[in-house]
Coordinates of C-alpha atoms and ligand atoms in Angstrom, one line a residue:
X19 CA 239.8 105.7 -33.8
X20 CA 241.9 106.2 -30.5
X21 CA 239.6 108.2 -28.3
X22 CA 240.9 111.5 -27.5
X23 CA 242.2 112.2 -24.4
X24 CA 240.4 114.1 -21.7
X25 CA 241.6 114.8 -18.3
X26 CA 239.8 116.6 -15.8
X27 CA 241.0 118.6 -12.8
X28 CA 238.3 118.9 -9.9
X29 CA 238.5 120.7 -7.0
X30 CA 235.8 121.5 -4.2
X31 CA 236.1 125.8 -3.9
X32 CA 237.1 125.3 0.1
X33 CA 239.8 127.6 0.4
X34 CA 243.8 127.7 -0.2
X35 CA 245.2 125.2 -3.2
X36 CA 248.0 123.5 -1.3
X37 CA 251.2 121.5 -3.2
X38 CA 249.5 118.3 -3.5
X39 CA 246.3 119.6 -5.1
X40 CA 249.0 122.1 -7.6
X41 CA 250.7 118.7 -8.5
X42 CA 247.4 117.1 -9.7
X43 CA 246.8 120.3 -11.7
X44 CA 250.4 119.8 -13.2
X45 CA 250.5 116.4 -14.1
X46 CA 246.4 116.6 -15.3
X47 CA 248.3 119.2 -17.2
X48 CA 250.9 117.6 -18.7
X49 CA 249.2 113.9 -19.6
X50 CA 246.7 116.4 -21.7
X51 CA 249.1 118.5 -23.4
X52 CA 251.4 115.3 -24.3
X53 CA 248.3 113.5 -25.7
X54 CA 247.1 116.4 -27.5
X55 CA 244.1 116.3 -25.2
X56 CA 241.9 118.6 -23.5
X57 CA 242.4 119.6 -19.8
X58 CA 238.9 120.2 -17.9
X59 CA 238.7 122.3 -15.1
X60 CA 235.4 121.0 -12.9
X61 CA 234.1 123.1 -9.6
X62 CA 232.7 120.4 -7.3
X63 CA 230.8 122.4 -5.3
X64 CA 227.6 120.5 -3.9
X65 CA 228.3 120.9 -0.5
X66 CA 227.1 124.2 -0.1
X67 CA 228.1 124.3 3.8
X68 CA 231.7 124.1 2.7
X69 CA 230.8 127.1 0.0
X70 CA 233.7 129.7 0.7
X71 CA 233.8 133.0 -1.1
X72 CA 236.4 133.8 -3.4
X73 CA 238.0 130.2 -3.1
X74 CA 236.8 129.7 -6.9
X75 CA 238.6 132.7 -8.3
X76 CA 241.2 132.2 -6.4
X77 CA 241.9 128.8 -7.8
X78 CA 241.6 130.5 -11.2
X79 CA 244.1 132.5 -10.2
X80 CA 246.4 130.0 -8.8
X81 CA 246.7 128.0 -12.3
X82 CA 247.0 131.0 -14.1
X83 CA 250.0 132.0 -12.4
X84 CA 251.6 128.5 -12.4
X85 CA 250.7 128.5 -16.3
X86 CA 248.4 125.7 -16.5
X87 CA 245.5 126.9 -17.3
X88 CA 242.8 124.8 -18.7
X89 CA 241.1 124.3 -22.0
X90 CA 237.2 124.5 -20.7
X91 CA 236.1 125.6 -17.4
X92 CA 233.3 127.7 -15.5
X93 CA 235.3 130.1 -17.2
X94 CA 236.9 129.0 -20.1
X95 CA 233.9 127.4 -21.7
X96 CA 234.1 124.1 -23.7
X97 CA 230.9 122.3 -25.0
X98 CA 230.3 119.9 -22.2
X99 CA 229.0 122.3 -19.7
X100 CA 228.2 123.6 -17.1
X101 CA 231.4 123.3 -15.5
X102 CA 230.5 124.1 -12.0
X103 CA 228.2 120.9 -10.5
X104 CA 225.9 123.4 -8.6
X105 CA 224.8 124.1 -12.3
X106 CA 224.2 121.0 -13.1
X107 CA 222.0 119.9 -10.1
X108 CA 219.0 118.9 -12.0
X109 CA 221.5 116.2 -14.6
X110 CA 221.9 114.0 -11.0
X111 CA 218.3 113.0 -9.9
X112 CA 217.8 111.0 -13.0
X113 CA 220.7 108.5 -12.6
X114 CA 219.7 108.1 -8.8
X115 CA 216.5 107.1 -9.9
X116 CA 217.6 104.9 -12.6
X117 CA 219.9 103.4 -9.6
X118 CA 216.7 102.5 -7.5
X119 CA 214.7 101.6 -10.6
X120 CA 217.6 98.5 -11.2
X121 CA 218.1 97.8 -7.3
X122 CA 221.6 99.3 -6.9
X123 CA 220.5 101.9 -4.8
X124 CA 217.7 102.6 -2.2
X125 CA 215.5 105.3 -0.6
X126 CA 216.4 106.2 3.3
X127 CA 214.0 108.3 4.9
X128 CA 216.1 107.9 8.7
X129 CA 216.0 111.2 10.7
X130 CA 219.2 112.2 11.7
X131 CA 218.3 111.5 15.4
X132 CA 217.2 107.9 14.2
X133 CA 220.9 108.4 12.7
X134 CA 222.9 108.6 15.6
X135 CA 220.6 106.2 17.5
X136 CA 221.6 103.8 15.2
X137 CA 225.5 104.8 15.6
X138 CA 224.9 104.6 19.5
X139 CA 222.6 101.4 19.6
X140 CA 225.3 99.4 17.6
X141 CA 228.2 100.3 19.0
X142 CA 230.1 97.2 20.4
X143 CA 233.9 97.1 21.2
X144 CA 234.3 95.3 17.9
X145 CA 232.7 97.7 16.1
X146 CA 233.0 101.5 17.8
X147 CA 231.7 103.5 14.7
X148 CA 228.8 101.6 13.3
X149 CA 228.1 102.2 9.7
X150 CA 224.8 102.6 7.7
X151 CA 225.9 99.2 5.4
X152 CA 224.4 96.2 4.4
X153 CA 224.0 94.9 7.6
X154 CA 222.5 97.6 9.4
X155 CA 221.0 98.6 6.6
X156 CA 218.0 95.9 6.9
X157 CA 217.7 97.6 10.8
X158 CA 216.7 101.1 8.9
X159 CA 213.8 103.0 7.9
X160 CA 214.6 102.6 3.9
X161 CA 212.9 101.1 0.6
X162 CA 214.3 97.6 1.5
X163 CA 212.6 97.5 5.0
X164 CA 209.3 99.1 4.4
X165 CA 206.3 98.5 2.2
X166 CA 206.1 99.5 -1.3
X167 CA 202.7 101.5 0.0
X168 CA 204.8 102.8 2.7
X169 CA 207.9 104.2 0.3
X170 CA 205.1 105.5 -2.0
X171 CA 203.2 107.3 0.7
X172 CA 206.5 109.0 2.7
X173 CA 207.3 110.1 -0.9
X174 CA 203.8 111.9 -1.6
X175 CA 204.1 113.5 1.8
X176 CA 207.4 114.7 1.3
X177 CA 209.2 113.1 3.8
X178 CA 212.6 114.0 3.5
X179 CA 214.9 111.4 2.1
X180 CA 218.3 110.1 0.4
X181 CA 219.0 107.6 -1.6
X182 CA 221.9 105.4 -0.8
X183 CA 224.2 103.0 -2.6
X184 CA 222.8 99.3 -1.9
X185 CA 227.0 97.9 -1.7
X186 CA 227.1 94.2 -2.2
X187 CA 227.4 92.0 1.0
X188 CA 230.5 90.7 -0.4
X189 CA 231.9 90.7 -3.8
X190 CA 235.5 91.6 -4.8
X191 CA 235.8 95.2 -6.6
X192 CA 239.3 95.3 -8.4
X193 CA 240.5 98.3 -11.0
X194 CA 244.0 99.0 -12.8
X195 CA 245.7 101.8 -11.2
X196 CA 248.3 103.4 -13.4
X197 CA 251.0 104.1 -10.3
X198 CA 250.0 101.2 -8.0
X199 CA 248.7 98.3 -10.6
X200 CA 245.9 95.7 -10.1
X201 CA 243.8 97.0 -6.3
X202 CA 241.4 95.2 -5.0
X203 CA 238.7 96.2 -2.6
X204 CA 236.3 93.9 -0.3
X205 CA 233.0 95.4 -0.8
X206 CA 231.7 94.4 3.3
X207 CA 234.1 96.8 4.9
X208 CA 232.1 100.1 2.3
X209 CA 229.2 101.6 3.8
X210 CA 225.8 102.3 1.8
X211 CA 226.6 105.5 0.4
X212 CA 224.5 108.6 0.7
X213 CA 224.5 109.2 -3.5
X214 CA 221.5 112.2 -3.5
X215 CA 221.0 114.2 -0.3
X216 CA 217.3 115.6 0.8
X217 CA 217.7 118.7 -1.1
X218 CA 217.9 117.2 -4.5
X219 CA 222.2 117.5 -4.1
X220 CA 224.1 114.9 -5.5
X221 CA 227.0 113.8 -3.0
X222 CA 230.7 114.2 -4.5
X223 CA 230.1 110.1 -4.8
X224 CA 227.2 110.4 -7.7
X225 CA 228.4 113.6 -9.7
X226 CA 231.5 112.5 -10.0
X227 CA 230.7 109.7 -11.9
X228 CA 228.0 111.4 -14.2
X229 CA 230.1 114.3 -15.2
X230 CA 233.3 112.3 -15.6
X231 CA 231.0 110.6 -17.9
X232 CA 229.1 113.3 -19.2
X233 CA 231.9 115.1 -19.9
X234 CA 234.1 112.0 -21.7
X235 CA 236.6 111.8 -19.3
X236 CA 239.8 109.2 -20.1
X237 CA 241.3 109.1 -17.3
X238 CA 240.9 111.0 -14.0
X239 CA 244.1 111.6 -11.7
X240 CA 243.7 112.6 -8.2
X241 CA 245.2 112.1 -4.8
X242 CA 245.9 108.9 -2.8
X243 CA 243.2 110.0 -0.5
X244 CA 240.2 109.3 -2.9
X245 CA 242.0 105.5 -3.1
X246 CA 239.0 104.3 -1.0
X247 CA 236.4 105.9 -2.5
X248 CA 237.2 104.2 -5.4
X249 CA 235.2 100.9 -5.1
X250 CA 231.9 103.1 -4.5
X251 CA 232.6 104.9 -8.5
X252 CA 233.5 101.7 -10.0
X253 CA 230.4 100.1 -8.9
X254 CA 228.6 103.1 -9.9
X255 CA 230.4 103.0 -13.5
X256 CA 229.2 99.5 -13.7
X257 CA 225.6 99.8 -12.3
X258 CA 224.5 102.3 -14.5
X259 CA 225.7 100.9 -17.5
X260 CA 229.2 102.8 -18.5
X261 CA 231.8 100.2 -17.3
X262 CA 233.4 100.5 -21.0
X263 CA 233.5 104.3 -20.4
X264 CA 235.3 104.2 -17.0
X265 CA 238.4 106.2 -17.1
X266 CA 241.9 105.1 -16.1
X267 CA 242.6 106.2 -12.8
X268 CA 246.0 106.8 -11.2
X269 CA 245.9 108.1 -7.5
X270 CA 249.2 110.2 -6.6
X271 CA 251.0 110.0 -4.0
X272 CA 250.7 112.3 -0.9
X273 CA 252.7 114.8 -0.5
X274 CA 255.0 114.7 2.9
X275 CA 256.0 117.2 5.0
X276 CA 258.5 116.9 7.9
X277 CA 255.8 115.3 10.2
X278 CA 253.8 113.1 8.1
X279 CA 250.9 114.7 5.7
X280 CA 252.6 117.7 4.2
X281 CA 249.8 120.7 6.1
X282 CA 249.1 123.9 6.5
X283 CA 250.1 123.8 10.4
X284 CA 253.7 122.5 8.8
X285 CA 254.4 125.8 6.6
X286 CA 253.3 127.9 9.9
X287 CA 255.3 125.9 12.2
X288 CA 258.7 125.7 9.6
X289 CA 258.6 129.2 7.6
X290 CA 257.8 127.7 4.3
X291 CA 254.3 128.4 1.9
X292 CA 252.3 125.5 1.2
X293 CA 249.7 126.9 -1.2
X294 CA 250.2 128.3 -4.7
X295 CA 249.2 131.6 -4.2
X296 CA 248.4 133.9 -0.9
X297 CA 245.1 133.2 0.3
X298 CA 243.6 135.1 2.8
X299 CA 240.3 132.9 4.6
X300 CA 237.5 135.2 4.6
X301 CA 235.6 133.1 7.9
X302 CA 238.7 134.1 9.5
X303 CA 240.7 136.8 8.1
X304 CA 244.0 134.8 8.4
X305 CA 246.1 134.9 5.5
X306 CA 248.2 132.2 4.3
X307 CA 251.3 132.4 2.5
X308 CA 251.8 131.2 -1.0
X309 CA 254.7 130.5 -3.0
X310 CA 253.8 133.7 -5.7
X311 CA 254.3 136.1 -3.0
X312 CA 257.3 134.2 -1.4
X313 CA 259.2 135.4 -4.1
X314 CA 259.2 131.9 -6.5
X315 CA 259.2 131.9 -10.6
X316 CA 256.3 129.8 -12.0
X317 CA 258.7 128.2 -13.8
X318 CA 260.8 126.8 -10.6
X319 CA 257.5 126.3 -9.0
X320 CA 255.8 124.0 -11.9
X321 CA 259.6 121.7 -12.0
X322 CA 259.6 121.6 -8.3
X323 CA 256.8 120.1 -8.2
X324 CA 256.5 117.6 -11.0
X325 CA 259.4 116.0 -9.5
X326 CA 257.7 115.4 -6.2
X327 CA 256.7 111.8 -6.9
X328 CA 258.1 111.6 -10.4
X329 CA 261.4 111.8 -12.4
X330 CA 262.1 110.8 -15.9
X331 CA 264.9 108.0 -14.9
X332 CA 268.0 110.5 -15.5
X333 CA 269.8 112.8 -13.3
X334 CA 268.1 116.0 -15.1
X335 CA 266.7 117.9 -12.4
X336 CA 265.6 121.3 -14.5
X337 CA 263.0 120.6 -17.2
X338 CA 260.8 123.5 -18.6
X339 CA 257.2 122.9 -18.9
X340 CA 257.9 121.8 -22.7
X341 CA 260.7 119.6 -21.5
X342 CA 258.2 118.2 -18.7
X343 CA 255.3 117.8 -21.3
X344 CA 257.6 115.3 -23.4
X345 CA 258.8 112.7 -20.9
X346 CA 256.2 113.2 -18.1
X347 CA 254.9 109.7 -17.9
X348 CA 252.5 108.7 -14.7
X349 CA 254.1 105.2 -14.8
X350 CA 257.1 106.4 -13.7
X351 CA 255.1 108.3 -10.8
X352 CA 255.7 106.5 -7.4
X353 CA 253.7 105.6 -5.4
X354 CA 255.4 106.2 -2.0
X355 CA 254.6 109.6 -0.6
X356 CA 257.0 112.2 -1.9
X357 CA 259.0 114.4 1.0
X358 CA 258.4 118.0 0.4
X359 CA 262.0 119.6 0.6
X360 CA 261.9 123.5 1.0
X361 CA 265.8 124.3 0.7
X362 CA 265.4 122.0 -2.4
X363 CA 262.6 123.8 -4.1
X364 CA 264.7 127.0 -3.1
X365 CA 267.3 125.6 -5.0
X366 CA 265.6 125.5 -8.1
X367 CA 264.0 128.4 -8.1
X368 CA 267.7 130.1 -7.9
X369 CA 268.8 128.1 -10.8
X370 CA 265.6 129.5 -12.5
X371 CA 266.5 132.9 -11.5
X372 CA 269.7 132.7 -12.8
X373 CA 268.6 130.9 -16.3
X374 CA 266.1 133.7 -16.5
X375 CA 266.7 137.1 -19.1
X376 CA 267.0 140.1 -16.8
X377 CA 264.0 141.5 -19.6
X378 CA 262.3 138.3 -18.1
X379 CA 262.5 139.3 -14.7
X380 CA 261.8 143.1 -14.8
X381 CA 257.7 143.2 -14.6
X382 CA 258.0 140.8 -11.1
X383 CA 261.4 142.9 -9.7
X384 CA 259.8 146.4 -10.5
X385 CA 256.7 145.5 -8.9
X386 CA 258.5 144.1 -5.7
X387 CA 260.9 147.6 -5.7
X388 CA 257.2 149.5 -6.1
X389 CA 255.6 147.8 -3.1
X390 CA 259.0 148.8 -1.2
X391 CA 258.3 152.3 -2.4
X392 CA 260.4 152.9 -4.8
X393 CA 259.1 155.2 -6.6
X394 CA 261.1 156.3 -9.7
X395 CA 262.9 153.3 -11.3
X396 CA 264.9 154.1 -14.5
X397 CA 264.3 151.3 -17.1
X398 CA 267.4 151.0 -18.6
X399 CA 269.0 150.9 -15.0
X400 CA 266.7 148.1 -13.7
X401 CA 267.8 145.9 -16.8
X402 CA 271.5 146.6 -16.0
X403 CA 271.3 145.9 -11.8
X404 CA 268.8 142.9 -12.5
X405 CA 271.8 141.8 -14.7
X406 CA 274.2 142.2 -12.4
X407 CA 272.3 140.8 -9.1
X408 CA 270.4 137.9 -10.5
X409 CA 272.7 134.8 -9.3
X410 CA 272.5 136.7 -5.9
X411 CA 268.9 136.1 -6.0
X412 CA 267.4 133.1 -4.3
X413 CA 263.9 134.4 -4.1
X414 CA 262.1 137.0 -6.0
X415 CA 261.9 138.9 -3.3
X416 CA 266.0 138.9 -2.4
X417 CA 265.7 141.1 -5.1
X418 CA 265.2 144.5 -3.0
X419 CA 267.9 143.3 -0.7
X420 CA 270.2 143.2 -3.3
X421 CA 269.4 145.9 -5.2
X422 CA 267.5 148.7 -3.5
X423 CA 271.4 150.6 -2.8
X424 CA 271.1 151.1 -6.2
X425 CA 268.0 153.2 -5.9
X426 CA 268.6 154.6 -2.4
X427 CA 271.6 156.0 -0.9
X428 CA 272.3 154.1 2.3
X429 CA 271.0 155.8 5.4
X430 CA 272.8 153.3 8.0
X431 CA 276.3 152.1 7.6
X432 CA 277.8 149.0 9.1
X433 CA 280.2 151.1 11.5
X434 CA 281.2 148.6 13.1
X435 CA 282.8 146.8 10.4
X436 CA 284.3 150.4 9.4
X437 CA 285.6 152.3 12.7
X438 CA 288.0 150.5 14.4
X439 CA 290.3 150.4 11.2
X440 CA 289.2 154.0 10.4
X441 CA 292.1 156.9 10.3
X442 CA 293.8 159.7 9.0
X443 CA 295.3 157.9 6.4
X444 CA 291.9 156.4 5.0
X445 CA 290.4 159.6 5.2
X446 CA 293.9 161.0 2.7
X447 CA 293.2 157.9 0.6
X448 CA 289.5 158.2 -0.4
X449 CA 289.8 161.9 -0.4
X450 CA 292.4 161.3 -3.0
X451 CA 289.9 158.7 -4.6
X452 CA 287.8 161.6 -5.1
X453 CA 289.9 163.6 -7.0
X454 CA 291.3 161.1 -9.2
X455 CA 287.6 159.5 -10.0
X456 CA 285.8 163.1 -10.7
X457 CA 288.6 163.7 -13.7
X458 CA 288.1 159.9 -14.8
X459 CA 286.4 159.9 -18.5
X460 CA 286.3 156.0 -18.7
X461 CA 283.7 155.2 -15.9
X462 CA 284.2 151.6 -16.1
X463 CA 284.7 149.0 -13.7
X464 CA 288.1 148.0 -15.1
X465 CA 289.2 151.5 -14.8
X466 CA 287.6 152.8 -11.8
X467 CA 289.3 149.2 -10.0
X468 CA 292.9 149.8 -11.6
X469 CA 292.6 153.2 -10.5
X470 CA 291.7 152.4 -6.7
X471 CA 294.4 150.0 -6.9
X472 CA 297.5 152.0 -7.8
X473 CA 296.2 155.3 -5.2
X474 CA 296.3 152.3 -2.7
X475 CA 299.7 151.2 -3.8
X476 CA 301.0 154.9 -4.2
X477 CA 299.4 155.3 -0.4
X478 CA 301.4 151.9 0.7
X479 CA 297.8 150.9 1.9
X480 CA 296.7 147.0 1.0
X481 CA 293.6 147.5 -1.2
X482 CA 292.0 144.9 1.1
X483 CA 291.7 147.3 3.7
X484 CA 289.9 149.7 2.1
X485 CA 287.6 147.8 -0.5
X486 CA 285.6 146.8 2.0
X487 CA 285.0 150.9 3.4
X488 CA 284.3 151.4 0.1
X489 CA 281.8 148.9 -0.2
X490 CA 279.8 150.0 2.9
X491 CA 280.4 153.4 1.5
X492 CA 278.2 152.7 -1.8
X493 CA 276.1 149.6 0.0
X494 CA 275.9 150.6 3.3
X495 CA 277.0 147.1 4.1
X496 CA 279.3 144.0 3.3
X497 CA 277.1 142.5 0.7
X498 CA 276.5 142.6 -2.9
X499 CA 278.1 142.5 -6.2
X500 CA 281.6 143.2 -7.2
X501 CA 282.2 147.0 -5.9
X502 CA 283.3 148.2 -9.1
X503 CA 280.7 146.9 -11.3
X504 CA 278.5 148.7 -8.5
X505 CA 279.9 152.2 -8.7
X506 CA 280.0 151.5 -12.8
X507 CA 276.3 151.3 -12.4
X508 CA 275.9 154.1 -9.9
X509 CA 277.7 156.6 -12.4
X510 CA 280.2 159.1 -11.7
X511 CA 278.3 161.6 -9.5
X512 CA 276.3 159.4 -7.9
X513 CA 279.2 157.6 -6.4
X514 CA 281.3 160.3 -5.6
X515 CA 278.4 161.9 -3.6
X516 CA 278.1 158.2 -1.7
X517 CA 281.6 158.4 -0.8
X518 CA 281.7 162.2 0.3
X519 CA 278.3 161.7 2.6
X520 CA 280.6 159.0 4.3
X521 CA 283.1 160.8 4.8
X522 CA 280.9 163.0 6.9
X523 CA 279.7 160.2 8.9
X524 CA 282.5 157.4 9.7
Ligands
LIG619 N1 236.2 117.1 -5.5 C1 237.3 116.2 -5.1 C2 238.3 117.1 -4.4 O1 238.0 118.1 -3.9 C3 237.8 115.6 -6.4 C4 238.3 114.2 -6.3 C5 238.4 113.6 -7.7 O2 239.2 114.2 -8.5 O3 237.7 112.7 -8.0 O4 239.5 116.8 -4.4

């Protein structure tokens, strides 16, 4: 029987989930739900330095919004738990021991100033950054250089100690890597490996391993920068006895930005969010901007992205997330880094806009209208000007630019687009306007525009000249939908009242 298929998404709770980490959510994701497999969410948290409050709800969060949420988690449950690897602290030990036991791993007891001794003592031209490996190793104060008696005794005494990887001098590590094919690694150029720290800790090295096994991983995607860490877990897969069990791995491709590495210093520096959702540092208070709030549809955000190192060999460029499911396929990921394009992922988020049912769009629009304070939105209204606006819409947020005159009557006019042609004869004209629209019964905006049109004709005025004075009347300025199907919307009295108010003010 086919084993089933179990991916595993596992982030360390640091803070902020940028692009590349959402893309290894999304095609995690999408390899599980094509399978008919489980997706795992994992909180890698052993390095309890880097422990940052309210990064692990926020990532929650984060793949909620984008609609990817998984199938067992710290929250979510499953039956390989605990999903957070601080839970699991006491699984780790065990396999370390195990490691020394067979002679793949060692004790260190080296003090950290013994530590950078070493780094300084070694340090040649050759070699500026000397490495604890397997020649320095033998220079050390570890289980290969002292006595049995010795190890024994520093244990007993509680000496503070870590047990390291023992790498082979030399041996050839290879793996199949489903975006770049057969790698090979040269095990002389890996360091000895810190595996379990003095507190009892696993490193990310060790735990990684024994829950991806543990928790019956297939195949574990993640990004290109874990590529070298790679020959460390294979040898660890092997050493203790799971080389069958190793899942596939595939490492994605980074994500670039206009200067290399697609970072957080790039959305600052250009104008564009890098992370999912807003996130707002609490060892700083700085808050940085995330796609949610920009204004983007989880729908534009999740087709953006999955085609940021990947397409499905056609021109389609808009796949929903069922679409994506079906032809997603990580062979067809590349392995170059994939340019990060914001006017592009602008562009689809219009086209999702657009695609989307006004009753779709209401909850997010209301609630952007409501932080603008906008206090009393009629239902039936909203549906009709989300209707009308959408295409107009790049970003969620365009939304109260290209509605709120709807809502509000203008308080500032573009005068200076109105004045200079202003006159008598306008004034005659819209005056008449008045009177002709307060005894219309048919307040449509095929009437209400034929109407305009022959008082314009009857006035010898072009109705170019005054459709645009009408506009700024109702909008305030030159922008938004056709003027007609505006004042439609607006109603009879509302309209009239906009154009009377005007005509106090030009
Ligand atoms: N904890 C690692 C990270 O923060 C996970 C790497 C992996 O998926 O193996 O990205």
């Amino acid at each position: 029987m086919e084993k089933k298929v179990r991916v595993r998404f596992a982030p360390s709770p640091t803070g902020g989930l940028h692009l590349g980490g959402m893309r290894t959510v999304l095609y995690n994701y999408l390899f599980a739900k094509q399978n008919k497999g489980d997706f795992i969410l994992r909180i890698e948290d052993t390095d309890q330095s880097r422990f940052v409050t309210g990064a692990e709800r926020y990532i929650f969060d984060c793949l909620k919004w984008a609609g990817l949420e998984p199938d067992e988690s710290p929250i979510h449950r499953g039956n390989y738990g605990p999903y957070r690897q601080s839970e699991r602290k006491e699984i780790y030990r065990k396999y370390a021991e195990q490691l020394v036991a067979d002679g793949f791993a060692y004790y260190a007891f080296d003090t950290p100033e013994e530590l950078e001794k070493m780094r300084q003592d070694f340090k040649t031209g050759k070699n500026p950054s000397p490495q604890y490996d397997h020649e320095l190793r033998n220079k050390m104060k570890n289980s290969l250089t002292l006595g049995e008696d010795e190890v024994r005794r520093f244990i007993s005494e509680e000496i503070p100690y870590v047990i390291r990887i023992k790498m082979p001098e030399k041996e050839l590590v290879s793996f199949n890597d489903m975006i770049r094919g057969e790698i090979h690694f040269d095990t002389s150029l890996v360091d000895d490996k810190v595996l379990l720290k003095a507190d009892g800790m696993p490193t990310y090295h060790l735990a990684v391993v024994v829950d991806d096994y543990l928790m019956k991983i297939t195949h574990a995607f993640r990004g290109e920068e874990w590529l070298s860490s790679a020959p460390v877990h294979i040898l660890l897969w092997k050493y203790l006895g799971w080389k069958k069990e190793m899942p596939q791995w595939a490492h994605l491709p980074l994500i670039l930005g206009p200067n290399g590495k697609l970072s957080k210093r790039d959305g600052a520096q250009f104008g564009f969010p890098v992370f999912a959702m807003n996130w707002n540092d609490p060892k700083n208070g700085e808050m940085t901007e995330g796609f949610k709030e920009k204004g983007f549809l989880p729908e534009a955000f999740i087709n953006f992205l999955a085609l940021l190192g990947w397409n499905d060999g056609t021109e389609q460029e808009i796949f929903t997330k069922e679409e994506l499911i079906q032809r997603f396929s990580m062979e067809r990921v590349h392995s170059g880094g994939a340019k990060f394009d914001y006017e592009k992922a602008k562009w689809f988020n219009h086209e999702w806009i657009k695609r989307k049912e006004s009753q779709d769009l209401k909850p997010a629009v209301r609630n952007i209208l409501v932080e603008k304070s906008i206090a009393e939105i009629d239902d039936q209204l909203l549906d009709k000007v989300i209707s009308l606006v959408k295409d107009r819409c790049t970003l969620l947020t365009d939304f109260y630019d290209q509605s709120v005159f709807f809502f509000r009557t203008p308080d500032q006019y573009d005068l200076t687009s109105v004045q200079p042609k202003w006159g008598e004869s306008k004034k005659l004209f819209f005056s008449e306007i008045i009177r002709n629209y307060e005894l219309n019964t048919d307040w449509s905006a095929t009437v209400l525009e034929t109407n305009f049109k022959e008082i314009a004709a009857a006035n010898k005025i072009k109705p170019g000249e005054v459709l645009s004075t009408f506009r700024i009347m109702l909008v305030g300025g030159k922008f938004g939908p056709g003027v007609f199907d505006i004042a439609a919307i607006l109603g009879k009295d509302n309209t009239i009242q906009r154009i009377k108010k005007a005509l106090t003010i030009f």
